[in-house]
PDB file of C-alpha atoms and ligand atoms in Angstrom:
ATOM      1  CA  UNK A 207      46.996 -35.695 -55.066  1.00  0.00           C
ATOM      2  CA  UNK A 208      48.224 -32.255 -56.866  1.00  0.00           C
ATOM      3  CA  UNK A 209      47.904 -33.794 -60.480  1.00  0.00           C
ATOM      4  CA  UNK A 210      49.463 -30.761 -62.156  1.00  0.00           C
ATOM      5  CA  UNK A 211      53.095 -31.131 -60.460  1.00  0.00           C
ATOM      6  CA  UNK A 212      52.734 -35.233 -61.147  1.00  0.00           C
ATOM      7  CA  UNK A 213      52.224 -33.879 -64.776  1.00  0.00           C
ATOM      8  CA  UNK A 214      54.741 -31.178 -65.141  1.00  0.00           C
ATOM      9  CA  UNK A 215      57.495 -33.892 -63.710  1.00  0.00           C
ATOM     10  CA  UNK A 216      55.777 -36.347 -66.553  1.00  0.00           C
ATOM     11  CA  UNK A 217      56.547 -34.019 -69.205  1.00  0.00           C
ATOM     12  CA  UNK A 218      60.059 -33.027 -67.814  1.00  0.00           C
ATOM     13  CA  UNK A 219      61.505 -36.490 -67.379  1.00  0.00           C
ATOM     14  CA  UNK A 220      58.871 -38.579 -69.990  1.00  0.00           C
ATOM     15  CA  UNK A 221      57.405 -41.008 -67.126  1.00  0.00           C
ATOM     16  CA  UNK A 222      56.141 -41.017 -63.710  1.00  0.00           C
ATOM     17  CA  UNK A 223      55.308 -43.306 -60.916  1.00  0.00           C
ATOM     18  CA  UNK A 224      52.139 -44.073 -59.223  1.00  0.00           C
ATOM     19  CA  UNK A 225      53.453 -45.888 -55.824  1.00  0.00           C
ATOM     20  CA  UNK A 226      51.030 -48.811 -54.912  1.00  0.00           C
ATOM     21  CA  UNK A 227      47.722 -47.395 -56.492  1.00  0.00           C
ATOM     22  CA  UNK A 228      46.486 -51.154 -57.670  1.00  0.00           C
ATOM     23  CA  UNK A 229      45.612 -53.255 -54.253  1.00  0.00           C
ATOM     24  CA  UNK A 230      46.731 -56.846 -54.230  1.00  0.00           C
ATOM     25  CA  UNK A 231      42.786 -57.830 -54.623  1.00  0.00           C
ATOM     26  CA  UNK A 232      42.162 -56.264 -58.214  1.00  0.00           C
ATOM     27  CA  UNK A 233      45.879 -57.475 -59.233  1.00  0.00           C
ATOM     28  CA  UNK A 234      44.452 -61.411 -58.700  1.00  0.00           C
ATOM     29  CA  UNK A 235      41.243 -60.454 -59.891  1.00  0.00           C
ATOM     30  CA  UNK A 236      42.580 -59.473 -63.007  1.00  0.00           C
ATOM     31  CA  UNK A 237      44.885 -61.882 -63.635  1.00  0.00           C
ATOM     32  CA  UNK A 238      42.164 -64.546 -62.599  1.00  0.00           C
ATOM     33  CA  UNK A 239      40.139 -63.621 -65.338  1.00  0.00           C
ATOM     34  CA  UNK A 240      43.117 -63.515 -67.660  1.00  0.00           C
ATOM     35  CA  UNK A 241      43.819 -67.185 -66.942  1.00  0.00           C
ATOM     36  CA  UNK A 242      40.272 -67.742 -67.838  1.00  0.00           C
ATOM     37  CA  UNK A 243      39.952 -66.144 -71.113  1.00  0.00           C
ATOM     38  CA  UNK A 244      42.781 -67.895 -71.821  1.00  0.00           C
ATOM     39  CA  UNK A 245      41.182 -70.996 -70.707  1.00  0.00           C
ATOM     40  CA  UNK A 246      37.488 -70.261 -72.788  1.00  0.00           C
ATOM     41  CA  UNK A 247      37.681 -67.188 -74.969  1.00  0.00           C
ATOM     42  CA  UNK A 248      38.592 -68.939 -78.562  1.00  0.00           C
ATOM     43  CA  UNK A 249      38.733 -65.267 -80.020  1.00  0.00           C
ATOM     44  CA  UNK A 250      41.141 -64.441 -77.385  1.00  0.00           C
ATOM     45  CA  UNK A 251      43.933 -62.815 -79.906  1.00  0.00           C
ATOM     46  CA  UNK A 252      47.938 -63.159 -79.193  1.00  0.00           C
ATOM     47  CA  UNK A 253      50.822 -61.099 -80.849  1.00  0.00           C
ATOM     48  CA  UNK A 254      53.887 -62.674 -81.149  1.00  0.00           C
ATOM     49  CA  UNK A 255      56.231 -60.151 -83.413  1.00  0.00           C
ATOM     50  CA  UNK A 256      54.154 -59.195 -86.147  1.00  0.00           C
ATOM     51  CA  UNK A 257      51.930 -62.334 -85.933  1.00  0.00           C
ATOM     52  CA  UNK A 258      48.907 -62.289 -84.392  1.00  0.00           C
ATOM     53  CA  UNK A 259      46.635 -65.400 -83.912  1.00  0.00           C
ATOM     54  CA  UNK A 260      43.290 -66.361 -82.358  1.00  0.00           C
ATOM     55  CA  UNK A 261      43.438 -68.444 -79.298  1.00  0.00           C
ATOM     56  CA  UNK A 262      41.062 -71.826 -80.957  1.00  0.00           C
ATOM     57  CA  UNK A 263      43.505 -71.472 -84.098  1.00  0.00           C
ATOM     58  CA  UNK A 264      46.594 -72.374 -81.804  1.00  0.00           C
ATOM     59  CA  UNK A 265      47.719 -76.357 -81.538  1.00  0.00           C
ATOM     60  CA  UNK A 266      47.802 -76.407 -78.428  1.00  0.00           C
ATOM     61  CA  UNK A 267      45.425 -73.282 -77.483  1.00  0.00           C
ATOM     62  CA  UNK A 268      48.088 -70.290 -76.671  1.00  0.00           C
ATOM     63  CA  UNK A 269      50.342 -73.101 -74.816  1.00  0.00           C
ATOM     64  CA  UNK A 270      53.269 -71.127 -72.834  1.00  0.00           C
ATOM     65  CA  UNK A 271      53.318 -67.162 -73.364  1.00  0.00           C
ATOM     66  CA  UNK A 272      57.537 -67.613 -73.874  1.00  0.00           C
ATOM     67  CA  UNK A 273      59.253 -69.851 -75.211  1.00  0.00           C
ATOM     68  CA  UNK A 274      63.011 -70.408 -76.089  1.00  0.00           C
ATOM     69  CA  UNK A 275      63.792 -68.788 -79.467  1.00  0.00           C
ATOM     70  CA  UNK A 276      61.145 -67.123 -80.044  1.00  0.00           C
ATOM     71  CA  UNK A 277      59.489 -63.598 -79.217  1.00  0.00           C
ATOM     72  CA  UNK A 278      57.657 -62.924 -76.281  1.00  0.00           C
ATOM     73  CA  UNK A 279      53.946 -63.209 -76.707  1.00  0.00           C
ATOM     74  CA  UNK A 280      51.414 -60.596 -75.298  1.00  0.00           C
ATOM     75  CA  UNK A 281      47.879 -61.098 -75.469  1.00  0.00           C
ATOM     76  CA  UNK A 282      46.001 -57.721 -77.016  1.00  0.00           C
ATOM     77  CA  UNK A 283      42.759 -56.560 -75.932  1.00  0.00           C
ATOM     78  CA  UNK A 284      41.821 -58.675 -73.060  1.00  0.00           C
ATOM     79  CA  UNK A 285      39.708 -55.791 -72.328  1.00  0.00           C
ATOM     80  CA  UNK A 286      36.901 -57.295 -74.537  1.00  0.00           C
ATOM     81  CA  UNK A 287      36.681 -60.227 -72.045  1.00  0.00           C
ATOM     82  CA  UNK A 288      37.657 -58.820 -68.565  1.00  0.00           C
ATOM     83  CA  UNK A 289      36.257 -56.094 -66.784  1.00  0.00           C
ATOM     84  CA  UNK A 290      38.450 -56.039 -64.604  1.00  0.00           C
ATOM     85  CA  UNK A 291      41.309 -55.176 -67.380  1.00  0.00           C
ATOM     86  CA  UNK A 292      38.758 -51.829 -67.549  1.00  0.00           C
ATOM     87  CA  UNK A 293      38.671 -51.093 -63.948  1.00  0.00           C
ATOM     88  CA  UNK A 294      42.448 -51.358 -64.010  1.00  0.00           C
ATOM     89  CA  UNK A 295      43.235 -49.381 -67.067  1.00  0.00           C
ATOM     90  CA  UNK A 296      40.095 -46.613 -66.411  1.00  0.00           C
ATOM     91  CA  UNK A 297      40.924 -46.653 -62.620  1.00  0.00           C
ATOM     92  CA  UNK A 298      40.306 -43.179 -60.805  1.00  0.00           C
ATOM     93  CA  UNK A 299      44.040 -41.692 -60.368  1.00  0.00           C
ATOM     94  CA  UNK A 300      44.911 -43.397 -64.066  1.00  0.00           C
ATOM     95  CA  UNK A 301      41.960 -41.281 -65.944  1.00  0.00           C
ATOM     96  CA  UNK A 302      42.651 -38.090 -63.288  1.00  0.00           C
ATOM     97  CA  UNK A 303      46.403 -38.361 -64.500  1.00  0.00           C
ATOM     98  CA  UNK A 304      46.227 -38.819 -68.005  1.00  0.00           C
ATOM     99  CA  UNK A 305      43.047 -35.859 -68.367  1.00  0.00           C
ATOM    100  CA  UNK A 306      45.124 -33.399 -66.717  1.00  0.00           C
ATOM    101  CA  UNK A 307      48.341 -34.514 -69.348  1.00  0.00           C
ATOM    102  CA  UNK A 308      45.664 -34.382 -72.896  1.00  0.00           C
ATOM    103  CA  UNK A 309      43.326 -31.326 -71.392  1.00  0.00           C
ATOM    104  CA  UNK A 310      40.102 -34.396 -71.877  1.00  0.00           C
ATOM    105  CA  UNK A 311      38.956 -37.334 -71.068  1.00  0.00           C
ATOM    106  CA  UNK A 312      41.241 -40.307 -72.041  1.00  0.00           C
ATOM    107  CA  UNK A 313      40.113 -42.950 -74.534  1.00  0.00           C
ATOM    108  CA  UNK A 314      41.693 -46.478 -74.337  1.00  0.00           C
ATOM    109  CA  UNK A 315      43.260 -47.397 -77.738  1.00  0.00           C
ATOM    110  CA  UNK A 316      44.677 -50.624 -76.766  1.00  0.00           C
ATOM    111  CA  UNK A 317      46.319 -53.206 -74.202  1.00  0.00           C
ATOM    112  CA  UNK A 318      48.887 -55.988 -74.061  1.00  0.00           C
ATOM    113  CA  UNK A 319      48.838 -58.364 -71.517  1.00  0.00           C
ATOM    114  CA  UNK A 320      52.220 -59.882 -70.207  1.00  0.00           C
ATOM    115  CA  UNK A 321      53.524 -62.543 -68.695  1.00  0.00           C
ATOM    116  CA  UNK A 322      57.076 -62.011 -69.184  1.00  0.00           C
ATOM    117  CA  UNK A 323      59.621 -59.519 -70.057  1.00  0.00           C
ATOM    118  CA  UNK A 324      58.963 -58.737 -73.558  1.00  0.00           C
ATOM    119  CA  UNK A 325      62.877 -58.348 -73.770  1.00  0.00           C
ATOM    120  CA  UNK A 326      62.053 -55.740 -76.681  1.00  0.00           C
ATOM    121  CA  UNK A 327      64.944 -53.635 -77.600  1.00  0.00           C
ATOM    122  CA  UNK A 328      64.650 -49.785 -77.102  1.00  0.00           C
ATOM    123  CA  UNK A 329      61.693 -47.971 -79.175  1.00  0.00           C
ATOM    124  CA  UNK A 330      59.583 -45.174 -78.962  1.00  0.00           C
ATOM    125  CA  UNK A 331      55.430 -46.027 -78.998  1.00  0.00           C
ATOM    126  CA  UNK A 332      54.582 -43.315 -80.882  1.00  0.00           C
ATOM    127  CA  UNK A 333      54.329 -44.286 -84.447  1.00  0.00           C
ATOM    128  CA  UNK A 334      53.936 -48.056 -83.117  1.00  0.00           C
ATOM    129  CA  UNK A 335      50.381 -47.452 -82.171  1.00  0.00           C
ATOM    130  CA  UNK A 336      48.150 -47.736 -84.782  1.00  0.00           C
ATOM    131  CA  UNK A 337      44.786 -47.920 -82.983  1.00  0.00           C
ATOM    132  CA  UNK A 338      41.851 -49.356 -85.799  1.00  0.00           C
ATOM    133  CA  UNK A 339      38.976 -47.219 -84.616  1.00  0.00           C
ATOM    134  CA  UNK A 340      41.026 -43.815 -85.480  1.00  0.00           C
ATOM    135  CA  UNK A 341      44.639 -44.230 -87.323  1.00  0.00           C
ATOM    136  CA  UNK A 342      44.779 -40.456 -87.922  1.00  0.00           C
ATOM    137  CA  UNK A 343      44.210 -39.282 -83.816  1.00  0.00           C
ATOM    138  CA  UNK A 344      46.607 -36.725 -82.438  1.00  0.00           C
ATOM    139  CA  UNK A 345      50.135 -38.551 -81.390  1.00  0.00           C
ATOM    140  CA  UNK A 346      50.996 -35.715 -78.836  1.00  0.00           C
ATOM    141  CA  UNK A 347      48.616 -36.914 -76.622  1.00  0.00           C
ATOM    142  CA  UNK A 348      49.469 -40.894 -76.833  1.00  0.00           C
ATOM    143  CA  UNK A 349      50.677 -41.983 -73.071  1.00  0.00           C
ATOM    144  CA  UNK A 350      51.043 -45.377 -71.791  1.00  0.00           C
ATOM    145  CA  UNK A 351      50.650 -46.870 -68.294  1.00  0.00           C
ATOM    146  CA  UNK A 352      52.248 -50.048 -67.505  1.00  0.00           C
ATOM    147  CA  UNK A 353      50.903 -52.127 -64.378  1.00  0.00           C
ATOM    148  CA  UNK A 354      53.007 -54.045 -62.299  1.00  0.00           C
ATOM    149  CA  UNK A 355      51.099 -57.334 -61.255  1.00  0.00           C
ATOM    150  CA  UNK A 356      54.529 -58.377 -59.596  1.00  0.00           C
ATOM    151  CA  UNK A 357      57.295 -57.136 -58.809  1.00  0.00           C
ATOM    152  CA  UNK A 358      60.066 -56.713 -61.306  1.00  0.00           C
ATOM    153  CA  UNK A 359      63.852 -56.973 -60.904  1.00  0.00           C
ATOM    154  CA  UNK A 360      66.719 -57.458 -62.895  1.00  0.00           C
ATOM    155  CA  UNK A 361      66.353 -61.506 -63.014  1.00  0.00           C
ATOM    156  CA  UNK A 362      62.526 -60.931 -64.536  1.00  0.00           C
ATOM    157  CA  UNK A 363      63.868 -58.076 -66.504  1.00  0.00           C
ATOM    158  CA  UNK A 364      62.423 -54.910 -65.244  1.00  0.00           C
ATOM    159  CA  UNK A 365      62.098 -52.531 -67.951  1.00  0.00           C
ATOM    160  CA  UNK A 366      64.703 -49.760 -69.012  1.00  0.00           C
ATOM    161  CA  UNK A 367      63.876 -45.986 -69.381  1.00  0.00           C
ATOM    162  CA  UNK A 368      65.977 -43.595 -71.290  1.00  0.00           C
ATOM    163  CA  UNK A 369      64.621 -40.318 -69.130  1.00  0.00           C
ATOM    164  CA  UNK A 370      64.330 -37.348 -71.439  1.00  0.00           C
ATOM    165  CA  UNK A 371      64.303 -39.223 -74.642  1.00  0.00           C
ATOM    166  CA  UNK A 372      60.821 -38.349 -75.395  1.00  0.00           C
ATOM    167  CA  UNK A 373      62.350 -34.503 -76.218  1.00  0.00           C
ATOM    168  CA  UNK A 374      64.295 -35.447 -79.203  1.00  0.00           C
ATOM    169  CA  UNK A 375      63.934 -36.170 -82.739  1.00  0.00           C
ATOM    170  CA  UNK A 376      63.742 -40.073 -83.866  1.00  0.00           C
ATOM    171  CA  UNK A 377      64.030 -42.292 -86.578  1.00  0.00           C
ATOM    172  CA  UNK A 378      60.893 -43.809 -87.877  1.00  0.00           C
ATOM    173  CA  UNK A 379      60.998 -48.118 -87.780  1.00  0.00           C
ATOM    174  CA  UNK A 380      57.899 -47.511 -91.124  1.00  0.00           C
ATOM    175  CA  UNK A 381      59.992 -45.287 -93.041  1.00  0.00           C
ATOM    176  CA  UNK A 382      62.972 -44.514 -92.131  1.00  0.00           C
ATOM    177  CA  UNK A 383      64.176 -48.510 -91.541  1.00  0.00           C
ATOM    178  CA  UNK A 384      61.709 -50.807 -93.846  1.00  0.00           C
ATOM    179  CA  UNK A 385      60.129 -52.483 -90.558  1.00  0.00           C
ATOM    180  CA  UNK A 386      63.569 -53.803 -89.938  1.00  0.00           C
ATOM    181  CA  UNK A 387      63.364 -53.519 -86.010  1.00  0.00           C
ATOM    182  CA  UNK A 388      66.918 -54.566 -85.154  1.00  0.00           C
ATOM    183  CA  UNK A 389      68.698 -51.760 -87.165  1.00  0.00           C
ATOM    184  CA  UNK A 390      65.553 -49.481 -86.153  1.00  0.00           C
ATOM    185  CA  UNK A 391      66.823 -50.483 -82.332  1.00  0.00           C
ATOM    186  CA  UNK A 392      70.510 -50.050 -83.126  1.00  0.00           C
ATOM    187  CA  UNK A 393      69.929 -46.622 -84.430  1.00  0.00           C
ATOM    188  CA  UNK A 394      67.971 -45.686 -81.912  1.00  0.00           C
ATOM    189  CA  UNK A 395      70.815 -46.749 -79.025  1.00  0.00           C
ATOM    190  CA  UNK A 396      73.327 -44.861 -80.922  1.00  0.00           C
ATOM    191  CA  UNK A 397      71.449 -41.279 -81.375  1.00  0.00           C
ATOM    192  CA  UNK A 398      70.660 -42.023 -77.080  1.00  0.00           C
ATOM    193  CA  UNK A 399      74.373 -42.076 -76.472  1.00  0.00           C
ATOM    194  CA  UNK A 400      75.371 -39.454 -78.996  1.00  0.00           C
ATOM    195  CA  UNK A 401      72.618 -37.353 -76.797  1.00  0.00           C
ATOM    196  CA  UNK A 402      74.195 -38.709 -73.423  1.00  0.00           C
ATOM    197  CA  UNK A 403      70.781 -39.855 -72.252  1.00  0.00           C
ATOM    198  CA  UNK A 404      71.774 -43.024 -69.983  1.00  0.00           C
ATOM    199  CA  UNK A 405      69.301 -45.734 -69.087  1.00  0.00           C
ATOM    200  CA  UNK A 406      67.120 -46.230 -65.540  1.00  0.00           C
ATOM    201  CA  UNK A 407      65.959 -49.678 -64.442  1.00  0.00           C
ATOM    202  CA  UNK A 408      62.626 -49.472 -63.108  1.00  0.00           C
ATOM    203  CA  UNK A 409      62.700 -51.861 -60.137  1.00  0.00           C
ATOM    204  CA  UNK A 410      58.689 -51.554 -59.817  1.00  0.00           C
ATOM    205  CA  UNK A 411      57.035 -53.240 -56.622  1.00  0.00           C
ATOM    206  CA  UNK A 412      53.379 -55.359 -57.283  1.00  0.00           C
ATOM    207  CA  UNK A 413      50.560 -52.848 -57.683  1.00  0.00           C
ATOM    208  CA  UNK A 414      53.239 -49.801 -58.798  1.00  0.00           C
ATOM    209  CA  UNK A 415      51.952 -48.133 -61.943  1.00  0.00           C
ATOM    210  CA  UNK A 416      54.521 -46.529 -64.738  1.00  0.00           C
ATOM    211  CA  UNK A 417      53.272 -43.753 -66.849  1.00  0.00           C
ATOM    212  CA  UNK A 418      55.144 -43.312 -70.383  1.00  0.00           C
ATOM    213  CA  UNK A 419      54.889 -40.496 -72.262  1.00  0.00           C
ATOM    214  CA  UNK A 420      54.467 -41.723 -76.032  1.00  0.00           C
ATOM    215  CA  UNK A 421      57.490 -41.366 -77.470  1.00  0.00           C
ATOM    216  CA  UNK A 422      59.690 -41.980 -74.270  1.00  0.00           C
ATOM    217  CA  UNK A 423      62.747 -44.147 -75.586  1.00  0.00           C
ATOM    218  CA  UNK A 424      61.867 -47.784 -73.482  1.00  0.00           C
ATOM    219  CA  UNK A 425      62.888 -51.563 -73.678  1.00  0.00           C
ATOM    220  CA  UNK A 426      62.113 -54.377 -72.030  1.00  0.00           C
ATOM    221  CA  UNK A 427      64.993 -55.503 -70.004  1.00  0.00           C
ATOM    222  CA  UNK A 428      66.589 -59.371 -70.688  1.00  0.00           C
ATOM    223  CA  UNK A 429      65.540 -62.025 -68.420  1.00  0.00           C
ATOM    224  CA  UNK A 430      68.574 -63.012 -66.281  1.00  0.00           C
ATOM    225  CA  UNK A 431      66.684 -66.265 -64.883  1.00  0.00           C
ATOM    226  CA  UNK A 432      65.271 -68.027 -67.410  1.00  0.00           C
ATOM    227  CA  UNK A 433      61.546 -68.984 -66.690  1.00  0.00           C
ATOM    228  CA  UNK A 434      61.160 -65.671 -64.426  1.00  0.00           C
ATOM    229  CA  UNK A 435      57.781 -64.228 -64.843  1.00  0.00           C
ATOM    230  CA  UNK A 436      56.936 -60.781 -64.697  1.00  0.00           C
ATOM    231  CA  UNK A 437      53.258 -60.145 -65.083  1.00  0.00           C
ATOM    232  CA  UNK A 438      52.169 -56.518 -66.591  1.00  0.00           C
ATOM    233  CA  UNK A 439      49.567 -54.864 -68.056  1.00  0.00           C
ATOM    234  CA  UNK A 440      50.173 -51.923 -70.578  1.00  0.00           C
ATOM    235  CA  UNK A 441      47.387 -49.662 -71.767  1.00  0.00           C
ATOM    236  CA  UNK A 442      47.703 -46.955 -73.905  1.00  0.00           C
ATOM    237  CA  UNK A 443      45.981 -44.075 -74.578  1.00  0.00           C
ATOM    238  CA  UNK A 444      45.382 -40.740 -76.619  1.00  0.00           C
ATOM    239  CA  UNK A 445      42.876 -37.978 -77.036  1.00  0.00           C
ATOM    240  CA  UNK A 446      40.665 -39.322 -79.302  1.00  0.00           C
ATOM    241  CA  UNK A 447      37.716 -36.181 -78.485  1.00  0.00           C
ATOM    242  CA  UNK A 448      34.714 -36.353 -76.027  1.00  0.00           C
ATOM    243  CA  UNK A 449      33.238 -38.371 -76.828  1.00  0.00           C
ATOM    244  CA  UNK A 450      35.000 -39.958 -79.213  1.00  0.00           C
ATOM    245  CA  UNK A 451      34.082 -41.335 -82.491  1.00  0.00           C
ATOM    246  CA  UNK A 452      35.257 -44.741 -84.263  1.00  0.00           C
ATOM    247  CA  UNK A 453      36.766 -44.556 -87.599  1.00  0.00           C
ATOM    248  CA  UNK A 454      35.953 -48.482 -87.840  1.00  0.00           C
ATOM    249  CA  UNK A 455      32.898 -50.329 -88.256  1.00  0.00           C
ATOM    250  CA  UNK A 456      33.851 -52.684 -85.523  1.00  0.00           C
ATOM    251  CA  UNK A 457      34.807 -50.541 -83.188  1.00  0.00           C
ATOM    252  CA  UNK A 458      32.142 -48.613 -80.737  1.00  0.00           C
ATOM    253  CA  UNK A 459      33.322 -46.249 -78.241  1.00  0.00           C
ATOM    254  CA  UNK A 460      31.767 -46.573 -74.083  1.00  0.00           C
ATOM    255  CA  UNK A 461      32.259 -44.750 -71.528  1.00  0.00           C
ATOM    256  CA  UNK A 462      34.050 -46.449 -68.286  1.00  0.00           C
ATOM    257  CA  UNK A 463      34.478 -44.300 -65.330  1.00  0.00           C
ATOM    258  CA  UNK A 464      36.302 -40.499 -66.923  1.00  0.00           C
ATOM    259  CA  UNK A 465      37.189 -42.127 -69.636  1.00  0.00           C
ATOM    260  CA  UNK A 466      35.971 -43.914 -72.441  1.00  0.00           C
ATOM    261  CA  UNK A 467      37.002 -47.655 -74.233  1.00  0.00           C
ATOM    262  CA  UNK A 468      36.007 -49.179 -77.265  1.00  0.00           C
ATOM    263  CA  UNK A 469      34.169 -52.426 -77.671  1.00  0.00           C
ATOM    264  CA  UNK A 470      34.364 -54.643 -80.448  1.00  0.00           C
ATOM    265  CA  UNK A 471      31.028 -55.394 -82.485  1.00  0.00           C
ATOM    266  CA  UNK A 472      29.878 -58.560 -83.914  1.00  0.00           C
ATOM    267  CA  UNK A 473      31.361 -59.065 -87.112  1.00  0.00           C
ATOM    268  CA  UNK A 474      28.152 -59.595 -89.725  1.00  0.00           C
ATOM    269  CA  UNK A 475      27.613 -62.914 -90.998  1.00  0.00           C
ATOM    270  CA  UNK A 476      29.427 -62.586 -94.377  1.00  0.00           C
ATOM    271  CA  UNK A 477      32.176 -61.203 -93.155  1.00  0.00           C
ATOM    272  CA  UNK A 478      32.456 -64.495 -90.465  1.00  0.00           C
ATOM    273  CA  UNK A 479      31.881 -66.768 -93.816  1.00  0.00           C
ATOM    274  CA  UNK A 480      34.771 -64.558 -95.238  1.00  0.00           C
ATOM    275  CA  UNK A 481      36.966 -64.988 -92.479  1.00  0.00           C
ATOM    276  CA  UNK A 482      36.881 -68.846 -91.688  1.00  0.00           C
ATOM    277  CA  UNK A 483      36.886 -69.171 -95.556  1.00  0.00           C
ATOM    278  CA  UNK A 484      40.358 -67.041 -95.334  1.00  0.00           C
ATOM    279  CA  UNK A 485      41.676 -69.213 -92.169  1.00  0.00           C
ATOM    280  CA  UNK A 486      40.807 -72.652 -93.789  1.00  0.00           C
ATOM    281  CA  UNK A 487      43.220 -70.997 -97.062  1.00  0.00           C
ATOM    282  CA  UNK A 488      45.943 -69.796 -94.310  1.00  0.00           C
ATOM    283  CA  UNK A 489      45.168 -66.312 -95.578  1.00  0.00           C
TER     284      UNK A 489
HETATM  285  O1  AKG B 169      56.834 -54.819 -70.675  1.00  0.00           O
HETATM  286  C1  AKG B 169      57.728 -54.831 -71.518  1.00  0.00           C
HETATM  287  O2  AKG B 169      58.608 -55.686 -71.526  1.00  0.00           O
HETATM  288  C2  AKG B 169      57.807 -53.755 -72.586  1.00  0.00           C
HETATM  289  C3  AKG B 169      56.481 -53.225 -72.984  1.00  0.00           C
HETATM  290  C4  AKG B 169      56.581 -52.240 -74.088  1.00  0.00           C
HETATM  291  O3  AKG B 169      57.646 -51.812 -74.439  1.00  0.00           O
HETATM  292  C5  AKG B 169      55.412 -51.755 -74.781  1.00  0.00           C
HETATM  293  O4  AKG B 169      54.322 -52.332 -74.581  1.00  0.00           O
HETATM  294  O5  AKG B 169      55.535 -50.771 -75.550  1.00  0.00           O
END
């Protein structure tokens, strides 16, 4: 595989396609052992718009990951309880892509976990990625790769691309709109036309991987047929040095494959007391 022309295209366009790297037998795998921590893992964390929540504080425990009315939930981090969320996201041609795009090795900031279109309207990653262990890393080298457990379409709402987008100046959602993400959205839609930068559907096929460069313009598309699934897997990552070093107590970098993740430590005994103290108040 001649990484350097996959890269120059990346950079040209702002995302790039790996055709069937993920075999059918790791896409199960994984999502086996995301339908067990979902079943067991009480620390298992979901984000649904701003709000994120432990799986044993949920009546009933995470219940459906969509409902009617209400945002899309992802689940973040199930790297801490699947290893095979690692060998997806730290898979050979992932880490050989993304080292010859930052110039090192790649360190995993984060995941979220799909099960449906998160029918998010069009935003850039770049200041939306606030990884714990280092807030301050370098933003030029954030990149995403989104994994296509199934195939998407436009009834499971396949996600929308704005190619090029990633070369002009944006609005910020923090500063520029007050965390108001509908105007934030709106403004962002307008400055794509006024640039004549027209959307792309990306029709992926099961085990197709999509590379985003951080602050490629991206949405996910609206689900046509209500109750379609479309399970994904998006991991981002960023240059975060070699190896790299945690700004965060609870957060210890390991390397996985040619790259590195971080694990989450045990929080220490008074800071558990503090914490169910906190949930008990609603804190
Ligand atoms: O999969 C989707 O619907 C969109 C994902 C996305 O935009 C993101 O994770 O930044």
């Amino acid at each position: 595989m001649d990484w350097g022309a996959a890269v120059q295209d990346f950079r040209e366009k702002g995302y790039y396609v790996l055709k069937g790297a993920i075999s059918e037998k790791l896409r199960e795998a994984f999502w086996g052992e995301v339908r067990g921590a979902v079943a067991g893992e009480p620390d298992l964390r979901l984000l649904e718009g701003n709000r994120i929540t432990r799986n044993a504080d949920r009546d009933p425990p995470f219940g459906p990951l969509r409902q009617e009315g209400k945002p899309t939930s992802r689940i973040t981090d199930i790297e801490f309880f699947s290893e095979k969320a690692l060998a997806l996201a730290l898979h050979p041609d992932i880490t050989a892509f993304l080292a010859e795009f930052q110039g090192t090795k790649p360190s995993l900031l984060q995941t979220l976990t799909y099960a449906y279109s998160s029918e998010q309207g069009a935003h850039s990653d770049r200041y939306l990625v606030n990884p714990r262990q280092k807030p301050g890393y370098d933003r030029d080298t954030l990149a995403a790769a989104w994994f296509a457990i199934e195939a998407s379409s436009d009834e499971n709402g396949a996600l929308i691309l704005w190619p090029g987008s990633h070369k002009i100046e944006k609005p910020r959602l923090d500063l520029d709109f007050g965390d108001d993400y509908t105007a934030y959205t709106e403004a962002l839609s307008a400055l794509l036309s006024q640039n004549q930068i027209k959307p792309v559907r990306f029709y992926a096929e099961a085990g197709d991987v999509l590379f985003w460069h951080g602050d490629l313009v991206h949405a996910g598309g609206p689900i046509l047929k209500e109750g379609t699934s479309r399970r994904s897997f998006v991991c981002h990552y960023g240059d975060l040095g070699d190896p790299p070093k945690s700004e965060w107590w609870q957060r210890k970098a390991v390397p996985y494959g040619d790259g590195f993740f971080f694990r989450r430590m045990k929080a220490s005994p008074l800071r558990k007391a503090r914490n169910a103290v906190r949930r008990r108040l609603g804190g």
